[in-house]
Coordinates of C-alpha atoms in Angstrom, one line a residue:
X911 CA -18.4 -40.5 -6.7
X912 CA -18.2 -36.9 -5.1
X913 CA -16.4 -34.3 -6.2
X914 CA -13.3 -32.6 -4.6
X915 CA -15.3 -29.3 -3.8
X916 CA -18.1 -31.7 -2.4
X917 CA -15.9 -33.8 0.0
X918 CA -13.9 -30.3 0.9
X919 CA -17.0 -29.0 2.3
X920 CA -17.8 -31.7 4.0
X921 CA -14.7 -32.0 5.8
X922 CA -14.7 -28.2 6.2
X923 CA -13.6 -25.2 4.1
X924 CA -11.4 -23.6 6.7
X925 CA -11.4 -25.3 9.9
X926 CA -8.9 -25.8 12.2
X927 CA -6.6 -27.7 10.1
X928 CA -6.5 -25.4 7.3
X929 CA -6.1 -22.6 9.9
X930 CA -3.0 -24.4 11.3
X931 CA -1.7 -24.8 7.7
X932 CA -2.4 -21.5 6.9
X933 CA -0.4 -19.8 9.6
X934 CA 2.2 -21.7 9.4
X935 CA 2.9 -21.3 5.7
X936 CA 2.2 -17.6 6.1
X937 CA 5.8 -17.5 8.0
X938 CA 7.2 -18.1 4.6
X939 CA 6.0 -14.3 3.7
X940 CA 8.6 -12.9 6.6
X941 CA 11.1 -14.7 5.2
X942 CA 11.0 -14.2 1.5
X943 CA 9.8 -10.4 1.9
X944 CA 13.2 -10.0 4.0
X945 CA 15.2 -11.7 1.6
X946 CA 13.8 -9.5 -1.3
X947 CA 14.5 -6.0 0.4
X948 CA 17.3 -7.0 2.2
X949 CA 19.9 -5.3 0.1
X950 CA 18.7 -2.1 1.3
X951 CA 20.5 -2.8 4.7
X952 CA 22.9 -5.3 3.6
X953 CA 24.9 -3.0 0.9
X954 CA 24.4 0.2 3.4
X955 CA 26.6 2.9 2.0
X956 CA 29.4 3.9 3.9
X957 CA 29.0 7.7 5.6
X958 CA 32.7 8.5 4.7
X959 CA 36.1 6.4 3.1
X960 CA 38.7 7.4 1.5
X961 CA 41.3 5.8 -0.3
X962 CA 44.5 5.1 1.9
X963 CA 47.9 5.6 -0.2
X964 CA 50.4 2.7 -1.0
X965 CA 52.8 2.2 2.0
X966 CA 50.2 3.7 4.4
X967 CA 50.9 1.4 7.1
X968 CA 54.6 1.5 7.4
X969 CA 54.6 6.0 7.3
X970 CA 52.1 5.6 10.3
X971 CA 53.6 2.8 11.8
X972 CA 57.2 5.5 11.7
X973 CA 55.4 8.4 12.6
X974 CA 53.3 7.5 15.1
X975 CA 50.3 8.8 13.6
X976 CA 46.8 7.4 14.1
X977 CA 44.2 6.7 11.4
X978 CA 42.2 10.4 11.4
X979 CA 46.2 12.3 11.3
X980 CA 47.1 9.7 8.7
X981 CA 44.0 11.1 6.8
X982 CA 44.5 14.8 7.7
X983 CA 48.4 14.3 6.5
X984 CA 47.5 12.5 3.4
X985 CA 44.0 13.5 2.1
X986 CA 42.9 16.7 3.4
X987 CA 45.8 18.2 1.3
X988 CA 44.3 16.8 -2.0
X989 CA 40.9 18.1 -1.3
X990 CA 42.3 21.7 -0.4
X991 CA 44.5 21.6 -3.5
X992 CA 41.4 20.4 -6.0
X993 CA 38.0 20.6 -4.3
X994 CA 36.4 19.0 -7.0
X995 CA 38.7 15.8 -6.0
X996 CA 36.9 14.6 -2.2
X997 CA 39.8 11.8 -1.9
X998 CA 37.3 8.9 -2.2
X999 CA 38.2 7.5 -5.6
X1000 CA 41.8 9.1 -6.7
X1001 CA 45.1 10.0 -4.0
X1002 CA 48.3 11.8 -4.9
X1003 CA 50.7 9.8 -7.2
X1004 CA 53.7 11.0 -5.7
X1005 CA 56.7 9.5 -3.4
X1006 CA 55.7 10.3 0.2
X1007 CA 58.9 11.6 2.5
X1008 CA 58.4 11.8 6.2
X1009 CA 62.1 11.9 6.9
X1010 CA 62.2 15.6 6.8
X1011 CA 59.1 16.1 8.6
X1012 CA 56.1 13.9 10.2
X1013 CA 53.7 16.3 10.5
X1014 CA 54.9 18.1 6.8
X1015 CA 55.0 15.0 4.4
X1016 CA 54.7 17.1 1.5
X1017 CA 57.3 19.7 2.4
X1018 CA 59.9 18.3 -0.3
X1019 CA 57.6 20.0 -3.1
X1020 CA 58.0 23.3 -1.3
X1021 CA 55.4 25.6 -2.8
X1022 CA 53.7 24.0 -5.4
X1023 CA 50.1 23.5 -4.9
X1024 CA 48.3 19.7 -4.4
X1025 CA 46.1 20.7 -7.2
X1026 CA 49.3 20.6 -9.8
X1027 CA 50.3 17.1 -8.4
X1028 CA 49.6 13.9 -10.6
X1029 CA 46.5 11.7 -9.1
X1030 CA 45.7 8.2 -9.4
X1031 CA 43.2 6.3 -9.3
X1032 CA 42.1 4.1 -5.9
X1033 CA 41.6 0.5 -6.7
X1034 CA 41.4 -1.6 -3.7
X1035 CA 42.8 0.2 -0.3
X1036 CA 39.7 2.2 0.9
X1037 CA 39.3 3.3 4.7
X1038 CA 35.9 3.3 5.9
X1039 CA 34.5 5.6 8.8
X1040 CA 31.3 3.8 9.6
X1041 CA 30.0 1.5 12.7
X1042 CA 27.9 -0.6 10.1
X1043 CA 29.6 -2.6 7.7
X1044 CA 28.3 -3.9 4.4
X1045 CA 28.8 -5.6 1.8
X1046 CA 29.7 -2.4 0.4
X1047 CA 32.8 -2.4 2.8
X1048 CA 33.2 -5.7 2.7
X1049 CA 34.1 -6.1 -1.3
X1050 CA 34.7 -2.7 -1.8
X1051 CA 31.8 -1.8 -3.9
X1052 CA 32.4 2.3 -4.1
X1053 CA 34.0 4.0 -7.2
X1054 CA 34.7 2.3 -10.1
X1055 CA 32.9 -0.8 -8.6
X1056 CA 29.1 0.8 -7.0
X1057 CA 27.4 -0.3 -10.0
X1058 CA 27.9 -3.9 -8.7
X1059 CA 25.6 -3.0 -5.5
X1060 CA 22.8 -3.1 -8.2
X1061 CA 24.2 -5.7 -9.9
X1062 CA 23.7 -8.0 -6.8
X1063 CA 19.9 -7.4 -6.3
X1064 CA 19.6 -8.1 -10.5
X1065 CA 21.4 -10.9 -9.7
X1066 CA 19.0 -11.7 -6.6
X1067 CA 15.8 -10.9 -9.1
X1068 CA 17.5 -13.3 -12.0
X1069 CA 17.5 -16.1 -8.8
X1070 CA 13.1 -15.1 -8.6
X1071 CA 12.8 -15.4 -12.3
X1072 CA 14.9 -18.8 -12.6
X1073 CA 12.9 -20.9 -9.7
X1074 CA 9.4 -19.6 -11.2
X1075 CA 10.3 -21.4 -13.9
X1076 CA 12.2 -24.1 -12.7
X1077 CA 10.6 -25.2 -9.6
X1078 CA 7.0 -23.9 -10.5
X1079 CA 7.6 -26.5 -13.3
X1080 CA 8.7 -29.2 -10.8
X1081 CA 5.8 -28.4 -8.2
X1082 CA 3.4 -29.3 -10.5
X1083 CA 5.5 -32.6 -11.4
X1084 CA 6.6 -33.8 -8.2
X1085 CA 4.6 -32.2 -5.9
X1086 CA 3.9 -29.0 -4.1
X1087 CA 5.7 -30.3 -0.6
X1088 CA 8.6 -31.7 -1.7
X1089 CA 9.8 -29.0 -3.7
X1090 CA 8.8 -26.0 -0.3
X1091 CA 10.8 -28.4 1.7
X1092 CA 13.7 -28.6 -0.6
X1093 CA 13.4 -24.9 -1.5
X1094 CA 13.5 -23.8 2.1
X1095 CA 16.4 -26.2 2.6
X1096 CA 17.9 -24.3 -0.2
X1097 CA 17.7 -21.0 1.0
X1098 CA 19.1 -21.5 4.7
X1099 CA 22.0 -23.5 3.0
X1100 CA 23.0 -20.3 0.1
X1101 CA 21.9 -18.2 3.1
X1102 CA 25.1 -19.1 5.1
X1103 CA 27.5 -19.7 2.4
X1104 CA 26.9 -15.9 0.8
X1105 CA 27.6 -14.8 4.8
X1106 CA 30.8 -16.3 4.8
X1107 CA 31.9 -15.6 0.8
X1108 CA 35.4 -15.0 0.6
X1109 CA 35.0 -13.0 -2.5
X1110 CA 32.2 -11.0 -4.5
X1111 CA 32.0 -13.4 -7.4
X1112 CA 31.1 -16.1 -4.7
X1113 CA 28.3 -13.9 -3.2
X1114 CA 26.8 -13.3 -6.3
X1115 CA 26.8 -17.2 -7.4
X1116 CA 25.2 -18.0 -4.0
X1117 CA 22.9 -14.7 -3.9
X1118 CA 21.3 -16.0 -6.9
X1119 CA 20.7 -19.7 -5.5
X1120 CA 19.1 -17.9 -2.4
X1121 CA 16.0 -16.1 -4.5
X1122 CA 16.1 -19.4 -7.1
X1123 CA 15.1 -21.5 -4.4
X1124 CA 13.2 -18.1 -2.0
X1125 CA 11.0 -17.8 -5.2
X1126 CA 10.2 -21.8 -4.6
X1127 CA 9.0 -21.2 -0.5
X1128 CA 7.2 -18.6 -1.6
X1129 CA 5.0 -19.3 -4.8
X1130 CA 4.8 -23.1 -3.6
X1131 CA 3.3 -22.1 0.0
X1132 CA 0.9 -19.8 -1.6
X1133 CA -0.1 -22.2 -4.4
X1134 CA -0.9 -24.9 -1.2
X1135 CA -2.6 -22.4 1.2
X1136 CA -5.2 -21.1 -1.7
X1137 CA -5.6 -25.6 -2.5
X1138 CA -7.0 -26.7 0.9
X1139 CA -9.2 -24.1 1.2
X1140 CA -12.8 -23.8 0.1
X1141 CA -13.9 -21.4 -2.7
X1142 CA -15.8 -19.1 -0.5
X1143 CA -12.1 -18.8 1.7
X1144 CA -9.6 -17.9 -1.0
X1145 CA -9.1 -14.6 0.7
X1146 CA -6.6 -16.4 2.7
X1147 CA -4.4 -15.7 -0.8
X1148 CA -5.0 -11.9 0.0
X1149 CA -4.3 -12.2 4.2
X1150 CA -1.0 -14.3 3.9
X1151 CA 0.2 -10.9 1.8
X1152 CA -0.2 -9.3 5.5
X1153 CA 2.5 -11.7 6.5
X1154 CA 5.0 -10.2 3.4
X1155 CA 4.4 -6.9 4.6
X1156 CA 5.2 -7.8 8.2
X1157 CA 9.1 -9.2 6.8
X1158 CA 9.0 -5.7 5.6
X1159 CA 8.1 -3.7 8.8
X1160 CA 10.5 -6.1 10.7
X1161 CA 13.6 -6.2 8.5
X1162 CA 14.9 -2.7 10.0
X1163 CA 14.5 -3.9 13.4
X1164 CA 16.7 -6.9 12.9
X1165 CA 19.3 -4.3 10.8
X1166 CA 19.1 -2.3 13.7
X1167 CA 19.8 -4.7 16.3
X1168 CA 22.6 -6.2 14.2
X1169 CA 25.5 -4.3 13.6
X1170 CA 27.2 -6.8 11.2
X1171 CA 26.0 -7.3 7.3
X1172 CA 27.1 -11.1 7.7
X1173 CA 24.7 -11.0 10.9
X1174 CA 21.9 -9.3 9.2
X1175 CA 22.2 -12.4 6.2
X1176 CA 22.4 -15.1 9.1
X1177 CA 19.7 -14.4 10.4
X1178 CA 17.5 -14.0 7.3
X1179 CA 18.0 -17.2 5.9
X1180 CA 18.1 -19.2 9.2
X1181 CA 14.8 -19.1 10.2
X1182 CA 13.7 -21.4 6.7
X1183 CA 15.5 -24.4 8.5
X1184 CA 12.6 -24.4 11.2
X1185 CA 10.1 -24.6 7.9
X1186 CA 11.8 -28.1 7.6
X1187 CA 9.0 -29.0 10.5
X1188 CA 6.7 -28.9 8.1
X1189 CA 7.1 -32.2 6.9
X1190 CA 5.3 -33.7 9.8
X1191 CA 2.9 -31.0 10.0
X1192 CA 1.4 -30.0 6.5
X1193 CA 0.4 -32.6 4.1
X1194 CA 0.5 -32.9 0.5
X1195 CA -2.2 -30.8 -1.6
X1196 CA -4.7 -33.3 -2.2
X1197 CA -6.2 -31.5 -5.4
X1198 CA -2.5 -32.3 -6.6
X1199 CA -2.5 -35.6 -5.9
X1200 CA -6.4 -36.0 -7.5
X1201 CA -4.4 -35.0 -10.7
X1202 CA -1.7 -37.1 -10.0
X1203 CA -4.1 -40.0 -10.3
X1204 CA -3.2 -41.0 -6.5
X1205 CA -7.1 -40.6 -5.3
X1206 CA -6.6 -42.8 -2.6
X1207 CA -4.1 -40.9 -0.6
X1208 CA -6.2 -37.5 -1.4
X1209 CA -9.3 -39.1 0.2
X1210 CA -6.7 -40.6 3.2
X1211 CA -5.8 -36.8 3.7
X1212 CA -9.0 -35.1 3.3
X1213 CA -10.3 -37.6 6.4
X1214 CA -7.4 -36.2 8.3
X1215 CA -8.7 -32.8 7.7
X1216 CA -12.7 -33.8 8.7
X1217 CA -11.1 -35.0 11.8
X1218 CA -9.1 -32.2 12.6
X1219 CA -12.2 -30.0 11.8
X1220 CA -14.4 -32.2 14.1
X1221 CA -16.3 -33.4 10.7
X1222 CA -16.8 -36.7 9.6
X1223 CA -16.5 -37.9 6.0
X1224 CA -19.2 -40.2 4.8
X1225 CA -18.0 -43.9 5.5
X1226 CA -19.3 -44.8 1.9
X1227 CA -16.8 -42.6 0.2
X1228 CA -14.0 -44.7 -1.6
X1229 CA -13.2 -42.5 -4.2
X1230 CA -13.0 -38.7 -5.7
X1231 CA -13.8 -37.5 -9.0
X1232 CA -10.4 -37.0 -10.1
X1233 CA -10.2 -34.7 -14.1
X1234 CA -10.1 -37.0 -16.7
X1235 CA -7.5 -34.7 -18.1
X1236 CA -4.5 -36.6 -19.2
X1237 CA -1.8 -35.8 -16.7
X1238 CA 1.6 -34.3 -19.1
X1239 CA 4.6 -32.4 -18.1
X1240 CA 3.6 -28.8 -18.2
X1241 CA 4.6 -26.3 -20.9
X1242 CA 4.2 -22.5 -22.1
X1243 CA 2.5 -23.9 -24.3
X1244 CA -0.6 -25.6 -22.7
X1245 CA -0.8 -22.1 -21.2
X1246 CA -1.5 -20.5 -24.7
X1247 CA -2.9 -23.1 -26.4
X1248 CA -7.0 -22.6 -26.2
X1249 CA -8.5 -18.9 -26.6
X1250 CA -9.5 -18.3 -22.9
X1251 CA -6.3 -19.6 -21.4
X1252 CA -4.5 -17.2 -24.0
X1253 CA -6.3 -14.5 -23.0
X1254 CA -5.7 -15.1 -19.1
X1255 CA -2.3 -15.8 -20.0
X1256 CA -1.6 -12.9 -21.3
X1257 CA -2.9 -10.2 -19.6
X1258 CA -1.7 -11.3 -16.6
X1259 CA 1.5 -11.5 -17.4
X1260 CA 1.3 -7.9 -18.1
X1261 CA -0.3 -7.3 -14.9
X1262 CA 2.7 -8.3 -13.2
X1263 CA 5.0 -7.3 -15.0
X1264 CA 3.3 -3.7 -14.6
X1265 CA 2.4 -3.9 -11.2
X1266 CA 6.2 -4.8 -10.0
X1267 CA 7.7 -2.2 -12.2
X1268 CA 5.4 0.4 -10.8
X1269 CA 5.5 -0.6 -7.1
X1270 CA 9.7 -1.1 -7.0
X1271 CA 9.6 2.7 -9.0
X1272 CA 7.2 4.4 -6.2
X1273 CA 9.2 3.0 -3.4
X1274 CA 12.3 4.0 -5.0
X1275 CA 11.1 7.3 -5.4
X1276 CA 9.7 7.4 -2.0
X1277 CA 12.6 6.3 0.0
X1278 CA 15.5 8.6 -1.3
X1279 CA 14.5 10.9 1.9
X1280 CA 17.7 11.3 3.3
X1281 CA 16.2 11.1 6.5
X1282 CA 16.2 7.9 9.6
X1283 CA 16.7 4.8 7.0
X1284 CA 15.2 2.2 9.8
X1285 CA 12.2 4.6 10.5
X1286 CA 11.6 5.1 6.6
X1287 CA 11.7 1.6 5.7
X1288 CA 9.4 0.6 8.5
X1289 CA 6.7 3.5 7.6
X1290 CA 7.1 2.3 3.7
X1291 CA 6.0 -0.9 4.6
X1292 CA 3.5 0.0 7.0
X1293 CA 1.7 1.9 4.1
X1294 CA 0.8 -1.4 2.8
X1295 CA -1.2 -2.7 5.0
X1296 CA -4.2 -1.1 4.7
X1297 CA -3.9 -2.2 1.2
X1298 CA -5.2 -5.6 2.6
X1299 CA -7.5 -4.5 4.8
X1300 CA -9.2 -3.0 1.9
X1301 CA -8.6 -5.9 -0.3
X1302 CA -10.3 -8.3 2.1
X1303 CA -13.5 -6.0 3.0
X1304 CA -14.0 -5.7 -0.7
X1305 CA -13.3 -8.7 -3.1
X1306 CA -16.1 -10.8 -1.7
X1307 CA -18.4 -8.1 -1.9
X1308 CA -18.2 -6.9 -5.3
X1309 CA -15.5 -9.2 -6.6
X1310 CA -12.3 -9.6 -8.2
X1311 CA -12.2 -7.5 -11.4
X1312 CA -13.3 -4.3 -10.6
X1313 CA -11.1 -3.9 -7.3
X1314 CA -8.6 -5.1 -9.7
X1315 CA -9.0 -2.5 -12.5
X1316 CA -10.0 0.6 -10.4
X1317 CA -6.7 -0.1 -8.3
X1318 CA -4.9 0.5 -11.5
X1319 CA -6.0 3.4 -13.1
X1320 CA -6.3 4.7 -9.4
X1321 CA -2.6 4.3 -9.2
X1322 CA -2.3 5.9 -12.4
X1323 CA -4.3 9.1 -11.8
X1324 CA -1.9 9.8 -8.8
X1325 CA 1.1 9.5 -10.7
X1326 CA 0.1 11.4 -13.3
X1327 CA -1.6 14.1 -11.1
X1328 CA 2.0 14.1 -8.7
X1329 CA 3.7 15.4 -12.2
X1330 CA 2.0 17.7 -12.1
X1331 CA 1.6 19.5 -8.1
X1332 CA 3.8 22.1 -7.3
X1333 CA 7.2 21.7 -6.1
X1334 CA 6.7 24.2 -3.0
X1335 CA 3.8 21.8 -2.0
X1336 CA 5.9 18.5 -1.4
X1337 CA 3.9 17.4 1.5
X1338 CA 0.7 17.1 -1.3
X1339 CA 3.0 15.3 -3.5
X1340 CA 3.9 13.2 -1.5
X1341 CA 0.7 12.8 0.1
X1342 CA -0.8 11.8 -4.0
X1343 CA 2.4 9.7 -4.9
X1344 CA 2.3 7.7 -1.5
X1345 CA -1.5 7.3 -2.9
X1346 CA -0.1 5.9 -5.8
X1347 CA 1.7 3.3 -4.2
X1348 CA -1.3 2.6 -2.0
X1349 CA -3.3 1.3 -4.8
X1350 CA -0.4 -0.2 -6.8
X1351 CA -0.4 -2.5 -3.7
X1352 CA -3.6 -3.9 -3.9
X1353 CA -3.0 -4.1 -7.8
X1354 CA 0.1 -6.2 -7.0
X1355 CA -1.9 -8.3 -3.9
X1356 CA -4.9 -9.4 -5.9
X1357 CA -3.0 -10.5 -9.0
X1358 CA -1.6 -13.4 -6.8
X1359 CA -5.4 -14.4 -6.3
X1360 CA -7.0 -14.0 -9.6
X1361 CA -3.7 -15.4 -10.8
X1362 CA -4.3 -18.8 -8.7
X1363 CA -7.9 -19.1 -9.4
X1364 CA -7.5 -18.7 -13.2
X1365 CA -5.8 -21.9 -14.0
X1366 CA -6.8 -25.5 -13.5
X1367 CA -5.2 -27.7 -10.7
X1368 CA -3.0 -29.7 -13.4
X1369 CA -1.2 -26.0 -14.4
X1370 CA -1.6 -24.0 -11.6
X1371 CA 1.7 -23.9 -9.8
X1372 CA 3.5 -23.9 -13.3
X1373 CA 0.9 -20.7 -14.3
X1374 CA 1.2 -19.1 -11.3
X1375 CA 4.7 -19.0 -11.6
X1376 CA 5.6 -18.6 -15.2
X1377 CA 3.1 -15.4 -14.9
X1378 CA 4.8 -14.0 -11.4
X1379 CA 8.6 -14.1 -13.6
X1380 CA 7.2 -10.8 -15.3
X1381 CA 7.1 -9.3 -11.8
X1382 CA 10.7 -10.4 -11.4
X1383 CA 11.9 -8.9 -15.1
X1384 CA 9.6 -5.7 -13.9
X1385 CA 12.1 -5.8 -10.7
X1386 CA 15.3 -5.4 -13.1
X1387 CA 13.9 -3.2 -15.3
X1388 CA 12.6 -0.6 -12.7
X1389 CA 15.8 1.2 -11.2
X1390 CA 17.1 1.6 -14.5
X1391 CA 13.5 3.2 -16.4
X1392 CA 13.1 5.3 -13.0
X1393 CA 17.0 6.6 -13.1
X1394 CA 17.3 6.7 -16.6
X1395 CA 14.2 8.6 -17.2
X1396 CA 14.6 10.9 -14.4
X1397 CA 18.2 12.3 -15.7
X1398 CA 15.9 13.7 -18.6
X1399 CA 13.3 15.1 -16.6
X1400 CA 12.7 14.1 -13.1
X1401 CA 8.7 13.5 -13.5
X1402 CA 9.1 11.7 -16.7
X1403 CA 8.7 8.0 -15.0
X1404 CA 5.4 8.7 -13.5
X1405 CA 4.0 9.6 -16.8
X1406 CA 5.4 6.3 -18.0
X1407 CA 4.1 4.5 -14.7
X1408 CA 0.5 6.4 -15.4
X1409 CA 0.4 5.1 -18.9
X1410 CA 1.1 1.5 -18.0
X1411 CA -1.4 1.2 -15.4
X1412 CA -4.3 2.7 -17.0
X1413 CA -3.7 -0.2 -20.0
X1414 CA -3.5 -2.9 -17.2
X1415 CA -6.8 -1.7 -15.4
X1416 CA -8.4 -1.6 -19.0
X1417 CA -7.2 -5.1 -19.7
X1418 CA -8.1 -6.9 -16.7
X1419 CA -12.1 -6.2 -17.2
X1420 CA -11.8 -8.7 -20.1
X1421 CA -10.8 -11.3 -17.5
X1422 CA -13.4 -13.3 -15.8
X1423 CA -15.1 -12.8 -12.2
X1424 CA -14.1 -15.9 -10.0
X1425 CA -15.9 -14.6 -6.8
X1426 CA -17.6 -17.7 -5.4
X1427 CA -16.2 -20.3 -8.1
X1428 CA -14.8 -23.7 -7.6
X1429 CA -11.1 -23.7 -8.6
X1430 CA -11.0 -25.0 -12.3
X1431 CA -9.9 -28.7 -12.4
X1432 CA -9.3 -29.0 -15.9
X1433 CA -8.7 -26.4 -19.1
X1434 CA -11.8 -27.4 -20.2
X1435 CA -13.0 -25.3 -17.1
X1436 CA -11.0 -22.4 -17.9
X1437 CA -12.7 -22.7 -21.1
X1438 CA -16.0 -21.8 -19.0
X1439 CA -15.6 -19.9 -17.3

């Protein structure tokens, strides 16, 4: 009996029908890389509110005043009394009289100053000056309340870290298919109900559903794309990171097109109904099914695939090696349980956890510019691609590891040399910092691979994706280590961002080299590598 790898190339490594496959899943990397960043343009922050007083509507309704002369009537006096009070989060706590005077409401306190007047504190009846609305707008998330802007992407990166768990765990049990299609069900389905929430707390419940089940297209079409493909092709794992950077570079385009925050979120999550298609175009994972113990429909599959490739399988093939490897529900624990799969283990999760902490930090420090946010954004995610370009010229050249390693402690050279360039240089600093970020990207792309190709086919979904939930704890941490730190001394997180990925690039020399090896079957494998 033949081996998978045997009949694969055979059939054909990456012919047509893997290429199909391939670009099609790839779409999933628009989709998912829109819904992580989308925050940036659906909680926009307003260019100017203020807080409107109690009875607003029925002064201006009696006066005849419009909204900028109801402002300049009721506002613009608090801000000349008490400059250090813009009118955004407190008004005057006094009775308003406009029976004297329309134009003079606060002539009944004669001479006395705004600034001696009591204030109060705005709660819920905010004004906002802006063509753009938000979810900002929308729930009124200013004052008191902005802290629950960052509590929605948490919430958005506690959805990542829930379906690596959940659904990496039931991809490797019920299949890799099954769960994509549900998960991109999922996602269009949250997708519209957070457009239409009536409240906050029902964004955030729905929000959180979205990037459980996002997390699910995207691990689970990556985990596919890197199965069907021959051990010389795995770079596809690097290229469909091309297709995450794309959802970046498009996302402002479709925020600038759409005025509307509910638009913007429509038509994010929309697109993932088309992926429903898929189920008549790309079949099961047949090295999933081998360890399944369903041989027969792998080798039914892996004809389809010599046909489509214009290859024909031998006629005298009626069964696969499939892993003697008792087939069990997976755990942590079969993760940790033998030296090398400890070791793996391990150090990758703190790859990912310190490559998303680092790359969320540098684009957080990169992109408070104050300058065109849609032109920004689209640069910042056109910086990345050369990060694959230079992934795929490399890694079957010289390998895995060291790209993997020098990326690191390239990334932390630059910070640590940024902390320490002038300030009257800031085109140098940025210059080094945007460096930084440069090779924090390939860091972050070629965990994915080595990630993939470190586990055997019975663990490999459930690996890949119990490893990639450090990149979403990284994602939670980051704002608060990089704002935190930075009230102390504003150069203090690159230090910190330094010292973390000069450990990672030391640690991932002691993993293996997989250039040019068949994806391990079995721990045993793992073992052997």
């Amino acid at each position: 009996m033949p081996s998978f790898d045997e009949v694969l190339k055979e059939a054909g490594e990456f012919g047509r029908f893997q290429k199909r496959v391939f670009f099609l899943l790839s779409q999933t990397g628009i989709t998912f890389s829109s819904l992580f960043a989308s925050v940036v343009f659906l909680g926009q922050a307003p260019d100017n509110f203020w807080c409107r007083i109690p009875g607003a509507a029925e002064l201006s309704e009696r006066c005849g005043w419009t909204l900028e002369e109801e402002r300049n009537f009721t506002v613009v006096p608090l801000h000349l009394g008490n400059e250090s009070v813009s009118g955004e989060c407190k008004r005057l706590d006094i009775t308003w009289d406009t029976s004297v005077s329309c134009t003079s409401p606060l002539a009944r306190y004669g001479n006395h100053s705004t600034g001696n007047l009591p204030l109060a504190t705005c709660h819920d009846n905010w004004v906002y000056e802006q063509p753009q609305s938000s979810i900002i707008s929308e729930y009124n998330l200013v004052c008191g309340k902005a802290w629950m802007l960052d509590l929605s992407q948490a919430i958005l990166n506690l959805g990542f870290l829930t379906g690596a768990f959940t659904l990496g765990y039931a991809a490797d049990r019920c299949g890799r298919i099954p769960i994509y299609l549900l998960s991109c069900l999922g996602v269009g389905i949250c997708g519209i109900i957070a457009a239409f929430a009536p409240n906050f707390t029902v964004f955030l419940i729905f929000r959180f559903l979205q990037g459980m089940f996002g997390k699910g297209t995207w691990m689970t079409c990556y985990v596919i794309v890197t199965e069907i493909v021959g051990s010389d092709q795995r770079i596809v794992g690097i290229v469909i990171q091309i297709f995450f950077t794309l959802g970046i570079m498009i996302l402002p385009g479709i925020a600038y097109l759409i005025p509307t925050w509910q638009g913007i979120q429509l038509a994010i999550s929309l697109p993932n109904f088309l992926f429903l298609l898929y189920y008549w175009m790309v079949p099961e994972s047949p090295r999933w099914l081998l360890t399944r113990k369903k041989g027969e429909k792998a080798l039914k599959i892996m004809r389809n695939i010599a046909k489509h490739n214009g290859k024909f399988l031998s006629p005298h093939y009626s069964e696969i090696t499939i892993s003697n490897e008792e087939v069990s529900n997976p755990s942590f624990l079969d993760l940790v349980r033998t030296p090398q799969m400890r070791r793996n283990t391990l150090i990758l999760m703190y790859a990912w956890f310190t490559s998303a902490l680092i790359y969320q930090g540098l684009v957080m420090r990169l992109g408070i510019t104050g300058g065109n946010l849609y032109l920004d954004f689209f640069i910042s995610g056109a910086v990345e691609l050369p990060a694959a370009l230079l992934i795929i010229v490399t890694i079957d050249r010289v390998g895995r590891r060291l790209p993997f390693a020098i990326s690191n402690i390239v990334a932390s050279i630059a910070c640590l040399v940024t902390v320490f360039l002038p300030e009257d240089i800031p085109w140098l600093k940025t210059t080094v910092a945007t460096l930084g970020r440069l090779s924090i990207t390939i860091a972050f792309e070629v965990v994915y691979l080595v990630n993939s190709e470190l586990y055997p086919t019975t663990l490999r979904n459930f690996g890949v994706s119990l490893c990639s939930s450090l990149c979403d704890l990284g994602g939670i941490i980051a704002p608060f280590l990089l704002f935190r730190l930075a009230a102390i001394w504003l150069e203090l997180p690159l230090i910190i961002f330094s010292i973390l990925a000069v450990v990672c690039g030391l640690l991932v020399l002691l993993l293996p080299e997989t250039k040019g090896i068949s994806l391990p079957e079995t721990v045993e494998d793992v073992e052997q590598l």
